[in-house]
Coordinates of C-alpha atoms in Angstrom, one line a residue:
Chain A
X1 CA 95.3 129.0 70.2
X2 CA 97.7 129.2 73.0
X3 CA 97.4 126.8 76.1
X4 CA 96.8 129.8 78.3
X5 CA 93.7 131.0 76.3
X6 CA 92.4 127.4 76.4
X7 CA 92.6 127.2 80.1
X8 CA 91.2 130.6 80.6
X9 CA 88.2 129.5 78.6
X10 CA 87.8 126.2 80.6
X11 CA 87.8 128.3 83.7
X12 CA 85.4 130.9 82.6
X13 CA 83.0 127.9 81.4
X14 CA 83.5 125.9 84.5
X15 CA 82.8 128.8 87.0
X16 CA 79.9 130.0 85.0
X17 CA 77.8 127.0 86.1
X18 CA 76.6 126.4 89.8
X19 CA 77.9 123.0 89.8
X20 CA 81.6 124.1 89.4
X21 CA 81.5 127.0 91.7
X22 CA 79.7 125.1 94.6
X23 CA 82.0 122.0 94.3
X24 CA 85.2 124.2 94.1
X25 CA 84.1 126.2 97.4
X26 CA 83.1 123.1 99.1
X27 CA 86.4 121.4 98.4
X28 CA 88.5 124.2 99.2
X29 CA 86.6 124.4 102.6
X30 CA 86.7 120.8 103.4
X31 CA 90.5 120.7 102.6
X32 CA 91.1 123.7 104.8
X33 CA 88.9 122.4 107.6
X34 CA 90.7 119.1 107.5
X35 CA 94.3 120.1 107.4
X36 CA 94.0 123.3 109.8
X37 CA 90.8 122.6 111.7
X38 CA 92.3 120.1 114.1
X39 CA 94.8 122.8 115.4
X40 CA 91.8 125.3 116.2
X41 CA 89.7 122.8 118.1
X42 CA 89.8 122.4 121.8
X43 CA 89.7 118.7 121.6
X44 CA 92.4 116.2 120.2
X45 CA 91.1 113.4 117.8
X46 CA 92.6 110.9 120.1
X47 CA 92.1 112.4 123.5
X48 CA 89.8 110.0 125.5
X49 CA 87.4 111.4 128.1
X50 CA 85.4 108.6 129.8
X51 CA 83.2 111.0 131.6
X52 CA 81.5 112.4 128.5
X53 CA 80.9 109.2 126.4
X54 CA 78.2 109.3 123.7
X55 CA 77.4 112.9 124.0
X56 CA 75.0 114.1 121.4
X57 CA 75.9 116.9 119.0
X58 CA 76.1 120.4 120.6
X59 CA 76.6 119.1 124.1
X60 CA 79.5 120.3 126.4
X61 CA 81.3 122.1 123.5
X62 CA 81.4 119.2 121.4
X63 CA 79.8 120.4 118.2
X64 CA 79.2 116.9 116.7
X65 CA 79.1 115.0 120.1
X66 CA 81.5 112.3 121.2
X67 CA 82.0 108.6 120.5
X68 CA 82.0 105.4 122.7
X69 CA 85.1 106.6 124.6
X70 CA 84.6 110.2 124.7
X71 CA 86.5 111.3 121.7
X72 CA 85.3 114.5 120.0
X73 CA 83.6 113.3 116.8
X74 CA 84.3 116.6 114.9
X75 CA 88.0 116.4 115.6
X76 CA 87.9 112.7 114.5
X77 CA 85.9 113.5 111.4
X78 CA 88.5 116.4 110.6
X79 CA 91.4 114.1 111.3
X80 CA 90.0 111.2 109.4
X81 CA 89.3 113.5 106.3
X82 CA 93.0 114.3 106.1
X83 CA 93.7 110.6 105.7
X84 CA 90.9 110.0 103.2
X85 CA 91.7 113.2 101.2
X86 CA 95.4 112.1 101.1
X87 CA 94.7 108.7 99.9
X88 CA 92.1 109.9 97.4
X89 CA 94.4 112.6 95.9
X90 CA 97.9 110.9 96.1
X91 CA 96.4 107.6 94.8
X92 CA 94.7 109.4 92.0
X93 CA 97.8 111.2 91.1
X94 CA 99.9 108.0 91.1
X95 CA 97.3 106.0 89.0
X96 CA 96.8 108.8 86.6
X97 CA 100.5 108.9 85.9
X98 CA 100.7 105.1 85.3
X99 CA 97.3 105.0 83.4
X100 CA 98.6 107.9 81.2
X101 CA 101.9 106.2 80.3
X102 CA 100.4 102.7 79.8
X103 CA 97.5 104.1 77.6
X104 CA 99.6 106.4 75.4
X105 CA 102.0 103.4 74.7
X106 CA 99.1 101.1 74.1
X107 CA 97.4 103.8 71.7
X108 CA 100.6 104.6 69.9
X109 CA 102.1 101.1 69.5
X110 CA 99.4 99.1 67.7
X111 CA 100.0 95.1 67.4
X112 CA 101.8 93.1 70.1
X113 CA 102.3 95.8 72.6
X114 CA 98.6 97.1 72.5
X115 CA 97.3 93.4 72.8
X116 CA 99.7 92.8 75.9
X117 CA 98.5 95.9 77.6
X118 CA 94.9 95.6 76.9
X119 CA 95.1 91.8 78.1
X120 CA 96.6 92.9 81.5
X121 CA 93.9 95.8 81.9
X122 CA 91.1 93.0 81.1
X123 CA 92.5 90.7 83.5
X124 CA 92.6 93.1 86.3
X125 CA 89.1 94.2 85.6
X126 CA 87.7 90.7 85.8
X127 CA 88.2 90.8 89.6
X128 CA 85.6 92.6 91.6
X129 CA 87.4 95.7 92.7
X130 CA 86.6 95.4 96.5
X131 CA 87.5 91.4 96.4
X132 CA 90.9 92.4 95.1
X133 CA 91.3 95.4 97.4
X134 CA 90.4 93.5 100.6
X135 CA 92.8 90.4 99.5
X136 CA 95.7 92.8 98.9
X137 CA 94.9 94.8 102.1
X138 CA 94.7 91.6 104.1
X139 CA 98.0 90.1 102.8
X140 CA 100.0 93.4 103.2
X141 CA 100.4 95.3 106.5
X142 CA 97.8 97.9 106.8
X143 CA 98.7 101.6 106.9
X144 CA 98.6 104.9 104.9
X145 CA 101.3 103.9 102.2
X146 CA 99.8 100.5 101.7
X147 CA 96.4 101.8 101.3
X148 CA 97.6 104.4 98.8
X149 CA 99.5 101.7 97.1
X150 CA 96.5 99.2 96.7
X151 CA 94.0 101.9 95.7
X152 CA 96.5 103.0 93.0
X153 CA 96.9 99.4 91.8
X154 CA 93.1 98.9 91.4
X155 CA 92.4 102.1 89.7
X156 CA 94.8 102.9 87.0
X157 CA 93.2 100.9 84.5
X158 CA 90.2 103.3 83.8
X159 CA 92.8 106.2 83.1
X160 CA 94.7 103.7 80.9
X161 CA 91.6 103.1 78.9
X162 CA 90.9 106.8 78.3
X163 CA 94.4 107.6 77.5
X164 CA 94.3 104.8 75.0
X165 CA 91.3 105.8 73.2
X166 CA 92.2 109.4 73.1
X167 CA 95.6 108.6 71.7
X168 CA 94.3 106.5 69.0
X169 CA 92.0 109.4 68.0
X170 CA 94.7 112.0 68.0
X171 CA 97.1 109.9 66.1
X172 CA 94.7 109.5 63.2
X173 CA 94.5 113.3 63.0
X174 CA 96.1 114.6 59.7
X175 CA 98.4 117.1 61.6
X176 CA 99.9 114.4 63.5
X177 CA 100.3 112.2 60.4
X178 CA 102.0 115.2 58.7
X179 CA 104.4 115.6 61.7
X180 CA 105.2 111.7 61.6
X181 CA 105.7 112.1 57.7
X182 CA 108.3 114.9 58.3
X183 CA 110.1 112.4 60.3
X184 CA 109.7 113.8 63.8
X185 CA 111.1 111.5 66.5
X186 CA 108.5 109.7 68.7
X187 CA 109.5 111.6 71.7
X188 CA 108.4 114.9 69.9
X189 CA 105.2 113.5 68.8
X190 CA 104.3 112.1 72.2
X191 CA 105.1 115.1 74.1
X192 CA 104.3 117.9 71.8
X193 CA 101.3 116.6 69.9
X194 CA 99.5 113.8 71.9
X195 CA 100.1 114.5 75.5
X196 CA 98.6 118.2 75.2
X197 CA 95.7 116.9 73.2
X198 CA 94.6 114.2 75.7
X199 CA 95.5 116.0 78.8
X200 CA 91.9 117.4 79.2
X201 CA 90.3 113.9 79.2
X202 CA 92.7 112.7 81.5
X203 CA 92.1 115.5 84.0
X204 CA 88.4 114.8 83.9
X205 CA 89.0 111.1 84.3
X206 CA 91.3 111.9 87.3
X207 CA 88.9 114.2 89.1
X208 CA 86.2 111.6 89.0
X209 CA 88.8 109.1 90.2
X210 CA 89.4 111.1 93.4
X211 CA 85.9 110.4 94.1
X212 CA 86.2 106.7 93.7
X213 CA 89.5 106.5 95.6
X214 CA 87.9 108.1 98.6
X215 CA 85.0 105.7 98.4
X216 CA 87.3 102.7 98.0
X217 CA 89.4 103.8 101.1
X218 CA 86.3 104.1 103.1
X219 CA 85.3 100.6 102.3
X220 CA 88.3 99.0 103.0
X221 CA 88.7 100.9 106.3
X222 CA 85.1 100.1 107.2
X223 CA 85.7 96.4 106.7
X224 CA 88.7 96.6 109.0
X225 CA 91.5 96.3 106.5
X226 CA 92.5 99.9 105.9
X227 CA 93.5 102.6 108.3
X228 CA 93.7 101.0 111.9
X229 CA 92.3 102.7 115.0
X230 CA 93.3 104.8 116.9
X231 CA 94.2 106.5 113.7
X232 CA 91.0 107.9 112.1
X233 CA 89.8 107.7 108.6
X234 CA 86.3 108.4 107.1
X235 CA 85.8 104.8 106.6
X236 CA 86.9 103.3 110.1
X237 CA 84.8 105.9 111.9
X238 CA 81.9 103.8 111.0
X239 CA 83.5 100.6 112.1
X240 CA 81.8 100.4 115.6
X241 CA 78.9 102.8 114.8
X242 CA 76.6 99.9 113.6
X243 CA 76.7 98.5 117.3
X244 CA 75.5 101.9 118.6
X245 CA 73.0 102.5 115.9
X246 CA 70.0 102.3 118.1
X247 CA 71.1 104.7 120.9
X248 CA 73.5 106.9 119.1
X249 CA 72.7 107.1 115.3
X250 CA 74.8 110.4 114.8
X251 CA 77.9 108.2 115.2
X252 CA 77.2 106.6 111.9
X253 CA 75.1 109.2 110.2
X254 CA 77.6 112.3 110.4
X255 CA 80.9 110.5 109.1
X256 CA 79.0 108.9 106.3
X257 CA 77.3 112.0 105.2
X258 CA 80.7 113.9 105.2
X259 CA 82.0 111.1 102.9
X260 CA 79.0 111.1 100.6
X261 CA 79.0 114.9 100.4
X262 CA 82.7 115.1 99.6
X263 CA 82.5 112.2 97.0
X264 CA 79.5 114.1 95.3
X265 CA 81.3 117.4 95.2
X266 CA 84.4 115.8 93.5
X267 CA 82.0 113.9 91.1
X268 CA 80.3 117.3 90.5
X269 CA 83.5 119.0 89.9
X270 CA 84.5 116.3 87.2
X271 CA 81.1 116.7 85.4
X272 CA 81.7 120.4 85.4
X273 CA 85.3 120.2 84.1
X274 CA 84.0 117.9 81.4
X275 CA 81.3 120.1 80.3
X276 CA 83.8 123.1 80.4
X277 CA 86.3 121.1 78.2
X278 CA 83.9 119.8 75.8
X279 CA 80.7 121.6 75.9
X280 CA 77.5 119.9 75.0
X281 CA 79.3 116.6 74.5
X282 CA 79.3 113.7 76.9
X283 CA 82.6 111.6 76.9
Chain B
X1 CA 79.5 84.7 63.8
X2 CA 81.6 81.4 64.4
X3 CA 84.8 83.3 63.8
X4 CA 83.6 86.1 66.3
X5 CA 82.8 83.4 68.8
X6 CA 86.1 81.5 68.4
X7 CA 88.3 84.7 68.8
X8 CA 86.1 85.6 71.9
X9 CA 86.7 82.2 73.3
X10 CA 90.2 82.2 72.8
X11 CA 90.7 85.6 74.5
X12 CA 88.4 84.4 77.3
X13 CA 90.5 81.3 77.9
X14 CA 93.8 83.4 78.0
X15 CA 92.1 85.7 80.4
X16 CA 90.9 82.8 82.6
X17 CA 94.6 81.5 82.7
X18 CA 95.9 84.9 83.7
X19 CA 93.3 85.4 86.3
X20 CA 94.1 82.2 87.9
X21 CA 97.8 83.1 88.1
X22 CA 96.8 86.4 89.7
X23 CA 94.9 84.5 92.3
X24 CA 97.8 82.2 92.9
X25 CA 100.6 84.5 93.2
X26 CA 98.5 86.8 95.4
X27 CA 98.0 84.2 98.0
X28 CA 101.5 82.6 97.7
X29 CA 103.2 86.1 98.0
X30 CA 101.9 86.5 101.5
X31 CA 104.3 86.7 104.4
X32 CA 104.2 83.1 105.7
X33 CA 102.5 82.0 102.7
X34 CA 99.5 79.4 102.8
X35 CA 101.3 78.1 106.0
X36 CA 100.6 81.2 108.1
X37 CA 97.6 79.8 109.7
X38 CA 99.2 76.4 110.7
X39 CA 102.3 78.4 112.2
X40 CA 100.0 80.0 114.7
X41 CA 98.6 76.7 116.2
X42 CA 99.9 75.8 119.5
X43 CA 102.6 73.3 120.1
X44 CA 103.7 73.7 116.3
X45 CA 107.3 72.8 115.7
X46 CA 109.3 73.8 112.6
X47 CA 109.9 70.1 111.8
X48 CA 106.1 69.5 111.8
X49 CA 105.5 72.6 109.8
X50 CA 108.1 71.4 107.2
X51 CA 106.2 68.2 107.2
X52 CA 102.8 69.7 106.3
X53 CA 104.6 72.1 103.8
X54 CA 106.0 68.8 102.1
X55 CA 102.6 67.2 102.3
X56 CA 100.9 70.1 100.7
X57 CA 103.7 70.3 97.9
X58 CA 104.8 73.7 99.1
X59 CA 108.5 72.9 99.0
X60 CA 108.5 72.5 95.3
X61 CA 109.1 75.5 92.7
X62 CA 106.2 77.9 92.5
X63 CA 105.6 77.2 88.8
X64 CA 105.1 73.4 89.5
X65 CA 102.7 74.1 92.4
X66 CA 100.9 76.4 90.0
X67 CA 100.6 73.7 87.3
X68 CA 99.7 71.2 90.0
X69 CA 97.1 73.7 91.5
X70 CA 95.6 74.8 88.2
X71 CA 95.3 71.1 86.9
X72 CA 93.3 70.4 90.0
X73 CA 91.2 73.5 89.5
X74 CA 90.3 72.3 85.9
X75 CA 89.0 68.9 87.1
X76 CA 87.0 70.6 89.7
X77 CA 89.2 69.8 92.9
X78 CA 89.5 73.4 94.3
X79 CA 91.0 72.2 97.5
X80 CA 89.6 72.1 101.1
X81 CA 89.0 74.8 103.6
X82 CA 91.6 75.0 106.5
X83 CA 88.8 75.8 108.9
X84 CA 86.6 72.7 108.4
X85 CA 88.0 70.7 105.5
X86 CA 84.8 71.3 103.5
X87 CA 85.7 71.3 99.8
X88 CA 86.1 75.0 98.4
X89 CA 83.5 74.4 95.6
X90 CA 81.1 73.0 98.2
X91 CA 81.6 76.2 100.2
X92 CA 81.2 78.7 97.4
X93 CA 78.1 76.9 96.2
X94 CA 76.5 77.2 99.6
X95 CA 77.0 80.8 99.8
X96 CA 76.3 81.6 96.2
X97 CA 72.5 81.2 96.6
X98 CA 72.2 84.1 99.0
X99 CA 74.4 86.4 96.7
X100 CA 72.3 85.4 93.7
X101 CA 69.2 86.3 95.6
X102 CA 70.5 89.7 96.6
X103 CA 71.8 90.4 93.2
X104 CA 68.6 89.4 91.3
X105 CA 66.4 91.4 93.9
X106 CA 68.7 94.6 93.5
X107 CA 68.8 94.2 89.6
X108 CA 64.9 94.1 89.4
X109 CA 65.2 97.5 91.3
X110 CA 68.1 99.0 89.6
X111 CA 67.6 98.2 86.0
X112 CA 64.2 99.9 85.4
X113 CA 65.0 102.7 87.6
X114 CA 68.4 103.3 86.0
X115 CA 67.0 103.0 82.3
X116 CA 64.0 105.4 83.1
X117 CA 66.2 107.8 84.7
X118 CA 68.6 107.6 81.7
X119 CA 65.8 108.1 79.1
X120 CA 64.4 111.1 80.9
X121 CA 67.8 112.7 81.1
X122 CA 68.5 112.0 77.5
X123 CA 65.1 113.3 76.2
X124 CA 65.0 116.5 78.3
X125 CA 68.8 117.3 77.5
X126 CA 69.6 121.0 78.6
X127 CA 66.4 121.5 80.8
X128 CA 65.8 121.4 84.5
X129 CA 64.6 117.9 84.4
X130 CA 68.0 116.8 83.0
X131 CA 69.9 118.4 85.8
X132 CA 67.7 116.9 88.4
X133 CA 68.2 113.6 87.1
X134 CA 71.9 114.1 86.8
X135 CA 72.0 115.3 90.3
X136 CA 70.1 112.1 91.3
X137 CA 72.7 110.0 89.8
X138 CA 75.5 111.7 91.1
X139 CA 74.0 111.6 94.7
X140 CA 73.6 107.7 94.3
X141 CA 77.0 107.3 92.6
X142 CA 78.5 108.9 95.7
X143 CA 76.8 107.2 98.7
X144 CA 79.1 104.8 100.6
X145 CA 76.9 101.6 100.2
X146 CA 77.6 100.6 104.0
X147 CA 76.4 104.0 105.1
X148 CA 73.2 103.7 102.9
X149 CA 72.6 100.3 104.7
X150 CA 73.3 101.7 108.1
X151 CA 70.8 104.6 107.4
X152 CA 68.2 102.0 106.1
X153 CA 68.7 100.0 109.2
X154 CA 68.1 103.0 111.5
X155 CA 65.0 104.4 109.8
X156 CA 63.2 101.2 108.6
X157 CA 64.3 98.7 111.2
X158 CA 65.2 100.6 114.5
X159 CA 62.8 103.5 114.2
X160 CA 59.9 102.2 112.2
X161 CA 60.3 98.6 112.7
X162 CA 59.0 97.6 109.4
X163 CA 61.7 95.3 108.1
X164 CA 64.4 93.1 110.0
X165 CA 68.0 94.6 110.2
X166 CA 69.9 91.6 109.1
X167 CA 70.3 87.6 108.4
X168 CA 68.6 85.5 105.8
X169 CA 65.5 84.5 108.0
X170 CA 64.3 84.9 111.6
X171 CA 65.3 81.6 113.3
X172 CA 62.5 79.0 113.5
X173 CA 60.4 81.2 111.3
X174 CA 61.7 80.4 107.8
X175 CA 58.5 81.2 105.8
X176 CA 58.7 82.7 102.4
X177 CA 57.3 86.2 103.4
X178 CA 59.8 86.3 106.3
X179 CA 62.6 85.6 103.9
X180 CA 61.4 88.3 101.7
X181 CA 61.2 90.9 104.4
X182 CA 64.8 90.1 105.1
X183 CA 65.8 90.6 101.6
X184 CA 64.1 94.0 101.5
X185 CA 66.8 96.3 102.9
X186 CA 69.7 94.7 101.7
X187 CA 68.3 94.7 98.1
X188 CA 67.0 98.2 98.5
X189 CA 70.6 99.3 99.3
X190 CA 72.3 97.5 96.6
X191 CA 69.7 98.3 94.0
X192 CA 70.0 102.1 94.6
X193 CA 73.6 102.2 94.5
X194 CA 73.6 100.4 91.2
X195 CA 71.1 102.7 89.6
X196 CA 73.8 105.2 88.3
X197 CA 75.8 102.5 86.2
X198 CA 72.5 101.8 84.1
X199 CA 71.3 105.3 84.0
X200 CA 74.6 106.8 82.7
X201 CA 74.9 104.1 79.9
X202 CA 71.2 104.5 78.9
X203 CA 71.6 108.3 78.8
X204 CA 74.5 108.0 76.5
X205 CA 72.8 105.6 74.1
X206 CA 69.3 107.1 74.2
X207 CA 70.8 110.5 73.6
X208 CA 72.5 109.3 70.3
X209 CA 69.3 107.5 69.3
X210 CA 67.1 110.5 70.0
X211 CA 69.1 112.7 67.5
X212 CA 68.8 110.3 64.7
X213 CA 66.8 111.0 61.5
X214 CA 64.3 108.4 61.9
X215 CA 63.2 109.6 65.5
X216 CA 63.2 113.3 64.1
X217 CA 60.9 112.2 61.3
X218 CA 58.4 110.4 63.7
X219 CA 58.5 113.5 66.1
X220 CA 57.9 116.0 63.0
X221 CA 54.9 113.7 62.0
X222 CA 53.5 114.2 65.3
X223 CA 53.9 110.7 66.9
X224 CA 53.3 111.0 70.7
X225 CA 56.5 111.0 72.5
X226 CA 55.8 107.9 74.6
X227 CA 54.9 105.9 71.5
X228 CA 58.4 106.8 70.0
X229 CA 60.1 105.7 73.2
X230 CA 58.3 102.7 73.7
X231 CA 58.4 101.5 70.2
X232 CA 61.5 103.0 68.7
X233 CA 63.8 104.2 71.4
X234 CA 63.7 101.7 74.0
X235 CA 64.6 98.5 71.7
X236 CA 67.4 100.4 70.2
X237 CA 68.8 101.8 73.6
X238 CA 68.4 98.4 75.4
X239 CA 70.4 96.4 72.9
X240 CA 73.7 98.1 73.6
X241 CA 73.0 97.6 77.3
X242 CA 73.6 93.8 77.1
X243 CA 77.1 94.0 76.9
X244 CA 77.1 96.4 79.8
X245 CA 76.3 93.3 82.0
X246 CA 79.9 92.6 82.0
X247 CA 81.0 95.6 83.7
X248 CA 77.9 95.3 86.0
X249 CA 78.6 92.0 87.4
X250 CA 82.1 93.0 89.0
X251 CA 80.5 96.1 90.5
X252 CA 77.5 94.2 91.8
X253 CA 79.8 91.6 93.5
X254 CA 81.8 94.4 95.0
X255 CA 78.7 96.1 96.3
X256 CA 77.3 92.8 97.7
X257 CA 80.2 92.2 99.7
X258 CA 79.7 95.4 101.6
X259 CA 76.0 94.9 101.7
X260 CA 76.3 91.3 102.9
X261 CA 78.6 92.7 105.7
X262 CA 76.1 95.3 106.9
X263 CA 73.2 93.1 107.0
X264 CA 75.1 89.9 107.9
X265 CA 73.8 88.2 104.7
X266 CA 75.6 84.9 104.1
X267 CA 76.7 85.3 100.7
X268 CA 80.1 84.9 98.9
X269 CA 81.2 88.3 99.7
X270 CA 81.0 87.6 103.5
X271 CA 82.6 84.3 102.8
X272 CA 85.5 86.1 101.3
X273 CA 85.9 88.4 104.3
X274 CA 85.6 85.6 106.8
X275 CA 88.1 83.5 104.9
X276 CA 90.4 86.5 104.9
X277 CA 90.1 86.8 108.6
X278 CA 91.0 83.2 109.2
X279 CA 93.6 83.3 106.4
X280 CA 91.8 80.4 104.9
X281 CA 93.8 80.8 101.6
X282 CA 92.4 78.0 99.7
X283 CA 88.9 79.5 100.0
X284 CA 90.3 83.0 99.2
X285 CA 92.0 81.8 96.1
X286 CA 88.8 79.8 95.0
X287 CA 86.6 82.8 95.4
X288 CA 89.0 85.1 93.6
X289 CA 89.1 82.8 90.6
X290 CA 85.6 81.9 91.0
X291 CA 84.3 85.7 90.8
X292 CA 86.7 86.6 88.0
X293 CA 85.6 83.5 85.8
X294 CA 82.0 84.3 86.6
X295 CA 82.6 87.9 85.2
X296 CA 84.3 86.3 82.2
X297 CA 81.5 83.9 81.5
X298 CA 78.8 86.4 82.1
X299 CA 80.4 88.9 79.6
X300 CA 81.1 86.5 77.0
X301 CA 77.2 85.3 77.2
X302 CA 76.3 88.9 77.0
X303 CA 78.5 89.5 74.0
X304 CA 77.0 86.5 72.3
X305 CA 73.5 87.5 73.2
X306 CA 74.2 91.0 71.8
X307 CA 75.1 89.5 68.5
X308 CA 72.2 87.3 68.2
X309 CA 69.8 90.2 69.1
X310 CA 71.3 92.9 66.9
X311 CA 71.1 92.2 63.3
X312 CA 73.5 95.1 62.6
X313 CA 76.2 93.1 64.2
X314 CA 75.9 90.0 62.1
X315 CA 78.4 90.6 59.2

């Protein structure tokens, strides 16, 4: 079975279900909207208009209304989405790379190395993730690069655990034992036998991780230690929204809804991918 | 059992040491270090700053400082808050109660809901019911905690006026019922977002058990489904959930921090956030080590409990 056939089968199974199609369509649209939308809107995300503060949705050409200093909410949601999606995707790519390497090493080298790696992972997992994230964010200078870095730092362990478990499984397979017995070098075993076999599980785990990373960024930014205003992110749009909850609830409701929907769609995509890669089995 | 216990204890002690190192290094790696707060006060001279640094032992090598700090940690002297000189342990203790109430109330809500959802999804695998249950789990998993809290405040507090929007009690009105009314929205928020954790594990465990021979036999003999679930499936599926508590507690504490912020609930999450704002490093270090130690202790107790309850694990 060639790699092309495998991925073709996965694609067919994934797009056969409603979840896979809907989530792919949604993610495609939100990415397009966030990266191209701001250029098509008449309002900039940071242009202040004090004559039109707290406009409700659909007033004066502001589709989602305006915030406390008259900035267009739609422009800010799209602009913030750009930041949140970048944090979600970039930190997931980085943490998946780290997690895969660490996990494969731990799975392939039992004994001291594995003990060391699992101990490090267990240590980091002891800390409540938001506690660690906030402390790191408070210590470091806030900004896009910092947020990507610290979200990566607190999320590589999940992938590492998946990669380790899968590597242990694959390593016990007869054909891998055979290749090892024939004296194949480690490099060949790792890249030709183990990596292709554990890649599907890692891709599923990474997709779910994007959802988690977007949520984490929104928490840190909401609590004031993430992306700093006037730059928008999905979390910091809700920073001040609580003050105006009584009079202008949409300032809180709309950005939060977009976060929830996007995170849910990445979760649905992850579930559809898992189902397509290993039909009928739950990892 | 003794061997297992000793091994677990050993690993946990090692982890505890590593955890305290992480907490220590994190805070001492900050720009300005633990002195940052003092450097900001008006009229501070560099000579006076050096004096304070010497008084706090900050001019010694880092490893000596760590040994000194961890030795005091072990004897229960966790240092004093920079803000008002309260001992750190006292401060944590004063805020722990509120978090414990919130955690317990949300657990009472999320555990039965999660287990029920997981069992329904496992028993109806491949049907519309399972899809609905999975959809509900995904939705709850994807809700930002602070947003759910804000929506609840808007609906139940601002619009309907059923529950208060924050704080432990109404000032000058500290009755029990009043307290419960204040607890309602925060625990509902935290409880709902914790449901998917229980439901996903339960679904996996219950699904495996449901396919086993003794269950199939019982079903073939015509035993009603509810009887099988209550008498056979539930006890077996709940056992492996005990060690999940070790995963649950850090999630709960993270969620509690966000919930406490939205509802101005004076728990340890809020304490951490306030301490970070004031650069109150002894409290930050104390809270990091305390929360991690709590997680370790909880998972150790859960593992022992699991061993005691499940005869199959006793070798």
